[in-house]
């Protein structure tokens, strides 16, 4: 949920900020909050969807102080309100380009150029796709990447979740609140999800785990009616009747706009030192776009805070 009252207009923004944060997920919101609390003139480019991927998560687990988890649609607006109250300006637009100019960074967002002494990249990631033609054709017609949005639409019906990591099992658990049966299809022999999720899924009466299962096609003309799978060991194919398919097969970092400026790691993420500083003076990275980020909400928030402190020091002394 985007709190419109806290969003500034791009056209009326100042031309110069000390710290610009790109990204409205938990890393960016925390960086904006900490930067503003340090007294820096701070702009947060929150992108089109404030909260990033976390926004649609029904229950973020492992956050200290929230023993029963916290919904992303509550945590993100709270963090945004905190950042704005601390003095950060937030605009609902994305960073398009970054260029060095007169000893500062020129940040291009839409048709505006803004000068920044330091830039924190917290642009997050996008959910990966399987790459099947039917996945695109049936998106929103039974193919989904948002369990909390589309779970209520599959009440008492059978659905599949594709993937074997934390996201797949976390979202399978959300779907089990609605669907009659949730079949998790993993292409490998062992799940990479954390132990707490593996335990929960294996004990849940509505969740079934299938291994060595490759999804070859998603079936249906106007709506998903099922999928065709192949057993990775035997090669045998089978059809499975389903009301919907939820794809959670990993994350694609949003860093392509940096190609040619920073050497990204082999997974496309931005390398930094322990203080979140990239190879470019005054440019820092935090959250899942960063190489080596642990992929936890609290980890991303921590990285946002570290980046803001390092950016503040750079703005003060110019040392890198
Ligand atoms: P991961 O990269 O961790 O897992 C991706 C899963 O999808 C793997 O099982 C992988 O299988 C499978 N996969 C990848 N490509 C394909 C494909 N083309 N077809 C079928 N299966 C495929 O991604 P997640 O989204 O699960 O997690 C991303 C990050 O977010 C992680 O760091 C995770 O820990 C974190 N996270 C943390 C949570 C928490 O702490 N509460 C909750 C959710 C996510 P294979 O192993 O065979 O490659």
XYZ file of C-alpha atoms and ligand atoms in Angstrom:
368
model
C 0.000 0.000 0.000
C 1.534 3.257 -1.114
C 0.884 6.169 1.219
C 0.291 8.947 -1.321
C 0.426 11.630 1.370
C 4.143 11.017 1.747
C 5.060 11.133 -1.928
C 6.662 14.284 -3.377
C 6.291 15.374 -6.991
C 9.276 14.870 -9.296
C 8.660 18.196 -11.039
C 8.923 20.297 -7.857
C 12.043 18.619 -6.446
C 15.223 20.559 -5.698
C 18.086 20.048 -8.170
C 20.677 19.093 -5.630
C 20.692 16.481 -2.842
C 23.478 15.252 -0.615
C 22.395 11.621 -0.727
C 20.092 10.031 -3.287
C 18.830 6.540 -2.558
C 17.522 4.487 -5.490
C 15.040 1.813 -4.427
C 11.926 1.722 -2.269
C 12.374 -1.709 -0.683
C 13.452 -2.268 2.882
C 17.151 -1.580 2.091
C 16.347 1.725 0.377
C 13.802 2.824 2.972
C 16.269 2.150 5.774
C 19.085 3.927 3.926
C 16.779 6.929 3.410
C 15.728 6.916 7.052
C 19.280 6.710 8.400
C 20.593 9.294 5.942
C 17.843 11.768 6.883
C 18.449 11.149 10.590
C 22.101 12.005 9.998
C 20.879 15.380 8.761
C 21.650 14.790 5.101
C 19.417 16.286 2.450
C 18.045 12.987 1.218
C 16.000 11.929 -1.791
C 14.529 8.457 -2.097
C 13.584 7.279 -5.577
C 11.119 4.638 -4.517
C 10.241 3.198 -7.928
C 6.693 2.534 -9.068
C 5.889 0.091 -6.275
C 7.000 1.270 -2.887
C 8.207 -1.625 -0.764
C 9.620 -3.642 -3.661
C 9.227 -7.405 -3.542
C 8.537 -7.409 0.194
C 5.302 -5.466 -0.271
C 3.335 -8.504 -1.436
C 4.705 -10.886 1.204
C 2.004 -11.913 3.644
C 4.413 -12.794 6.401
C 8.070 -11.755 6.594
C 9.703 -14.120 9.054
C 12.850 -13.714 11.082
C 12.454 -10.014 11.877
C 13.403 -9.326 15.528
C 10.432 -8.051 17.523
C 7.866 -9.808 15.318
C 7.633 -13.388 16.622
C 4.648 -14.115 14.338
C 6.214 -12.455 11.293
C 5.133 -9.123 9.823
C 3.269 -8.482 6.552
C 5.302 -6.594 3.951
C 2.342 -4.285 3.303
C 2.576 -3.133 6.936
C 6.348 -2.994 7.376
C 7.123 -1.028 4.194
C 4.623 1.844 4.684
C 5.768 2.139 8.325
C 9.398 2.413 7.207
C 8.442 4.961 4.551
C 6.582 7.101 7.063
C 9.598 6.967 9.373
C 11.956 8.041 6.571
C 9.715 10.961 5.590
C 9.206 12.039 9.193
C 12.993 12.048 9.567
C 13.196 14.459 6.616
C 13.718 12.318 3.492
C 11.835 13.232 0.328
C 10.265 10.298 -1.498
C 9.272 10.227 -5.163
C 7.543 7.327 -6.896
C 9.965 7.006 -9.768
C 13.004 4.923 -10.685
C 16.624 5.730 -11.326
C 17.240 5.521 -15.063
C 20.877 6.611 -15.414
C 23.862 7.570 -13.362
C 26.753 9.698 -14.662
C 29.693 11.537 -13.153
C 29.467 15.312 -13.552
C 31.533 18.112 -11.938
C 32.696 15.936 -9.030
C 29.144 14.803 -8.217
C 26.727 12.204 -9.579
C 24.043 13.157 -12.034
C 21.022 11.000 -11.325
C 18.477 10.813 -14.130
C 14.919 9.855 -13.180
C 12.290 10.293 -15.863
C 12.840 13.728 -17.388
C 14.662 15.106 -14.335
C 18.393 15.337 -13.686
C 19.365 15.649 -10.038
C 22.845 16.219 -8.642
C 23.938 14.032 -5.719
C 27.130 13.930 -3.667
C 26.534 10.238 -2.932
C 24.172 7.623 -4.342
C 22.980 4.467 -2.603
C 21.782 1.774 -5.002
C 19.115 -0.351 -3.369
C 17.285 -1.292 -6.542
C 16.507 -4.841 -5.404
C 15.512 -7.599 -7.745
C 12.746 -8.968 -9.891
C 11.292 -12.461 -9.658
C 12.738 -14.755 -12.331
C 10.512 -16.313 -14.960
C 10.595 -19.872 -16.315
C 10.749 -18.581 -19.878
C 7.875 -20.721 -21.174
C 5.631 -19.007 -23.784
C 2.506 -20.094 -21.860
C 3.848 -18.398 -18.739
C 3.555 -14.982 -20.428
C 0.298 -15.756 -22.202
C -1.416 -16.955 -19.020
C 0.066 -14.382 -16.643
C -2.817 -13.117 -14.522
C -4.947 -16.004 -15.812
C -3.655 -18.592 -13.399
C 0.074 -17.898 -13.655
C 1.116 -15.723 -10.744
C 4.100 -14.490 -8.747
C 2.035 -13.069 -5.902
C 0.612 -15.647 -3.516
C -0.933 -13.103 -1.149
C -2.740 -11.300 -4.035
C -3.966 -14.359 -5.899
C -4.306 -16.893 -3.069
C -7.906 -15.831 -2.300
C -8.818 -16.550 -5.941
C -7.895 -20.232 -5.653
C -9.868 -21.034 -2.514
C -10.451 -24.796 -2.171
C -8.641 -25.619 -5.411
C -5.315 -27.321 -6.186
C -2.312 -25.154 -7.099
C 1.396 -25.681 -7.771
C 4.386 -23.700 -6.614
C 7.544 -24.044 -8.694
C 10.903 -23.755 -6.940
C 12.735 -25.194 -3.961
C 14.099 -22.139 -2.124
C 12.820 -19.959 0.705
C 10.394 -18.049 -1.525
C 8.723 -21.207 -2.854
C 8.131 -22.648 0.605
C 7.176 -19.345 2.180
C 4.599 -18.686 -0.542
C 3.372 -22.309 -0.430
C 2.569 -21.694 3.210
C 0.594 -18.536 2.331
C -1.300 -20.437 -0.385
C -2.157 -23.273 1.996
C -4.423 -20.776 3.809
C -6.666 -20.757 0.741
C -6.057 -23.691 -1.614
C -7.212 -27.247 -0.968
C -3.795 -28.590 -1.980
C -0.422 -26.973 -2.703
C 2.031 -29.057 -4.704
C 5.616 -27.776 -4.589
C 7.526 -28.881 -7.665
C 11.289 -28.797 -7.358
C 13.635 -29.793 -10.162
C 16.339 -30.962 -7.751
C 16.618 -33.676 -5.134
C 16.954 -31.423 -2.086
C 15.384 -28.133 -1.127
C 17.646 -25.142 -0.590
C 15.058 -23.428 1.663
C 15.969 -22.780 5.302
C 15.263 -25.525 7.843
C 12.271 -23.770 9.442
C 10.459 -23.601 6.086
C 11.383 -27.194 5.154
C 10.038 -28.455 8.456
C 6.825 -26.450 8.169
C 6.180 -27.578 4.580
C 6.896 -31.237 5.217
C 4.495 -31.271 8.176
C 1.693 -29.239 6.606
C -1.278 -31.428 5.663
C -2.085 -29.397 2.538
C 1.483 -29.097 1.174
C 2.993 -31.849 -0.931
C 6.662 -31.768 -1.967
C 7.676 -33.346 -5.268
C 11.338 -33.637 -6.239
C 13.137 -34.263 -9.543
C 10.192 -32.592 -11.245
C 10.779 -30.309 -14.211
C 7.884 -28.201 -15.484
C 7.845 -28.564 -19.266
C 4.708 -26.581 -20.062
C 1.799 -24.737 -18.544
C -1.493 -25.919 -19.983
C -4.691 -24.031 -20.815
C -6.009 -21.743 -23.532
C -7.630 -18.811 -21.725
C -6.833 -19.930 -18.158
C -4.419 -22.322 -16.520
C -5.860 -25.818 -16.397
C -2.699 -27.661 -15.419
C 0.938 -28.317 -16.226
C 3.035 -30.937 -17.948
C 5.943 -32.242 -15.918
C 8.941 -34.451 -16.635
C 10.619 -36.659 -14.086
C 14.288 -35.653 -14.166
C 15.416 -39.179 -13.303
C 13.173 -41.370 -15.483
C 12.295 -38.863 -18.215
C 8.611 -39.801 -17.894
C 6.123 -36.997 -18.502
C 2.803 -36.467 -16.739
C -0.034 -33.945 -16.697
C -1.292 -32.387 -13.492
C -4.656 -30.596 -13.193
C -4.355 -27.268 -11.392
C -6.194 -23.987 -10.952
C -3.014 -21.893 -10.792
C 0.779 -21.993 -10.940
C 2.998 -19.799 -8.773
C 6.566 -19.319 -10.004
C 9.222 -18.723 -7.325
C 12.496 -19.756 -8.927
C 14.854 -17.039 -7.713
C 15.676 -13.393 -8.171
C 17.127 -11.298 -10.991
C 19.064 -8.283 -9.640
C 17.974 -4.888 -10.976
C 21.424 -3.620 -11.941
C 21.493 -3.650 -15.728
C 21.563 0.173 -15.825
C 25.063 -0.086 -14.303
C 26.564 -2.235 -17.033
C 29.660 -0.568 -18.443
C 30.140 1.507 -15.277
C 30.724 -1.152 -12.624
C 31.958 -4.712 -13.109
C 29.022 -6.755 -11.849
C 29.609 -10.208 -10.325
C 28.721 -13.325 -12.384
C 25.155 -13.242 -10.981
C 24.710 -9.616 -12.115
C 24.999 -8.132 -8.604
C 27.041 -5.109 -7.528
C 30.305 -5.859 -5.651
C 31.010 -3.701 -2.588
C 33.353 -3.647 0.373
C 32.110 -4.285 3.914
C 30.898 -0.684 4.156
C 28.731 -1.116 1.059
C 31.066 1.047 -1.087
C 31.326 0.151 -4.766
C 34.342 0.776 -7.000
C 32.839 4.165 -7.943
C 33.584 6.941 -5.409
C 30.346 8.071 -3.785
C 28.283 5.133 -5.063
C 27.178 2.491 -2.569
C 24.918 -0.548 -2.843
C 22.651 -2.258 -0.306
C 20.165 -5.126 -0.243
C 19.654 -7.948 -2.699
C 21.171 -6.025 -5.626
C 24.481 -6.226 -3.762
C 26.913 -9.071 -4.246
C 26.920 -11.313 -1.169
C 23.751 -9.910 0.374
C 22.205 -12.566 2.633
C 18.706 -12.206 1.125
C 16.986 -11.530 4.440
C 14.792 -8.513 5.148
C 16.785 -7.667 8.261
C 20.042 -8.103 6.371
C 18.866 -5.671 3.694
C 17.784 -3.138 6.318
C 21.184 -3.464 8.008
C 22.999 -2.947 4.723
C 20.886 0.149 4.038
C 21.925 1.580 7.400
C 25.620 0.769 6.860
C 25.501 2.354 3.390
C 23.904 5.534 4.746
C 26.569 5.919 7.439
C 29.379 5.367 4.901
C 27.734 7.795 2.440
C 27.442 10.411 5.187
C 31.160 10.109 5.909
C 32.009 10.383 2.237
C 29.919 13.539 1.872
C 31.824 14.993 4.866
C 35.409 14.138 3.938
C 35.400 12.883 0.320
C 37.555 9.897 1.340
C 36.868 6.612 -0.433
P 16.675 -19.066 -4.581
O 17.643 -18.663 -5.615
O 17.106 -19.210 -3.188
O 16.010 -20.463 -5.012
C 15.530 -20.644 -6.305
C 14.902 -22.017 -6.425
O 14.304 -22.123 -7.703
C 15.898 -23.162 -6.297
O 15.242 -24.243 -5.710
C 16.217 -23.453 -7.763
O 16.559 -24.794 -7.997
C 14.892 -23.204 -8.413
N 15.041 -22.813 -9.806
C 15.879 -21.876 -10.320
N 15.701 -21.777 -11.645
C 14.740 -22.677 -11.970
C 14.115 -23.048 -13.186
N 14.434 -22.456 -14.352
N 13.173 -24.005 -13.161
C 12.817 -24.598 -11.990
N 13.380 -24.297 -10.803
C 14.324 -23.345 -10.807
O 15.463 -18.020 -4.719
P 14.328 -17.609 -3.670
O 13.451 -16.690 -4.425
O 13.737 -18.778 -3.025
O 15.115 -16.775 -2.553
C 15.828 -15.595 -2.934
C 16.522 -15.007 -1.711
O 15.542 -14.509 -0.811
C 17.325 -16.059 -0.959
O 18.464 -15.458 -0.456
C 16.389 -16.445 0.168
O 17.073 -16.933 1.304
C 15.699 -15.127 0.446
N 14.398 -15.328 1.099
C 14.386 -15.274 2.463
C 13.210 -15.455 3.147
C 13.234 -15.377 4.633
O 14.281 -15.253 5.226
N 12.112 -15.428 5.320
C 11.944 -15.727 2.445
C 12.076 -15.752 1.016
C 13.271 -15.565 0.373
P 18.094 -25.269 -8.109
O 18.556 -25.376 -6.689
O 17.980 -26.552 -8.840
O 18.807 -24.200 -8.902
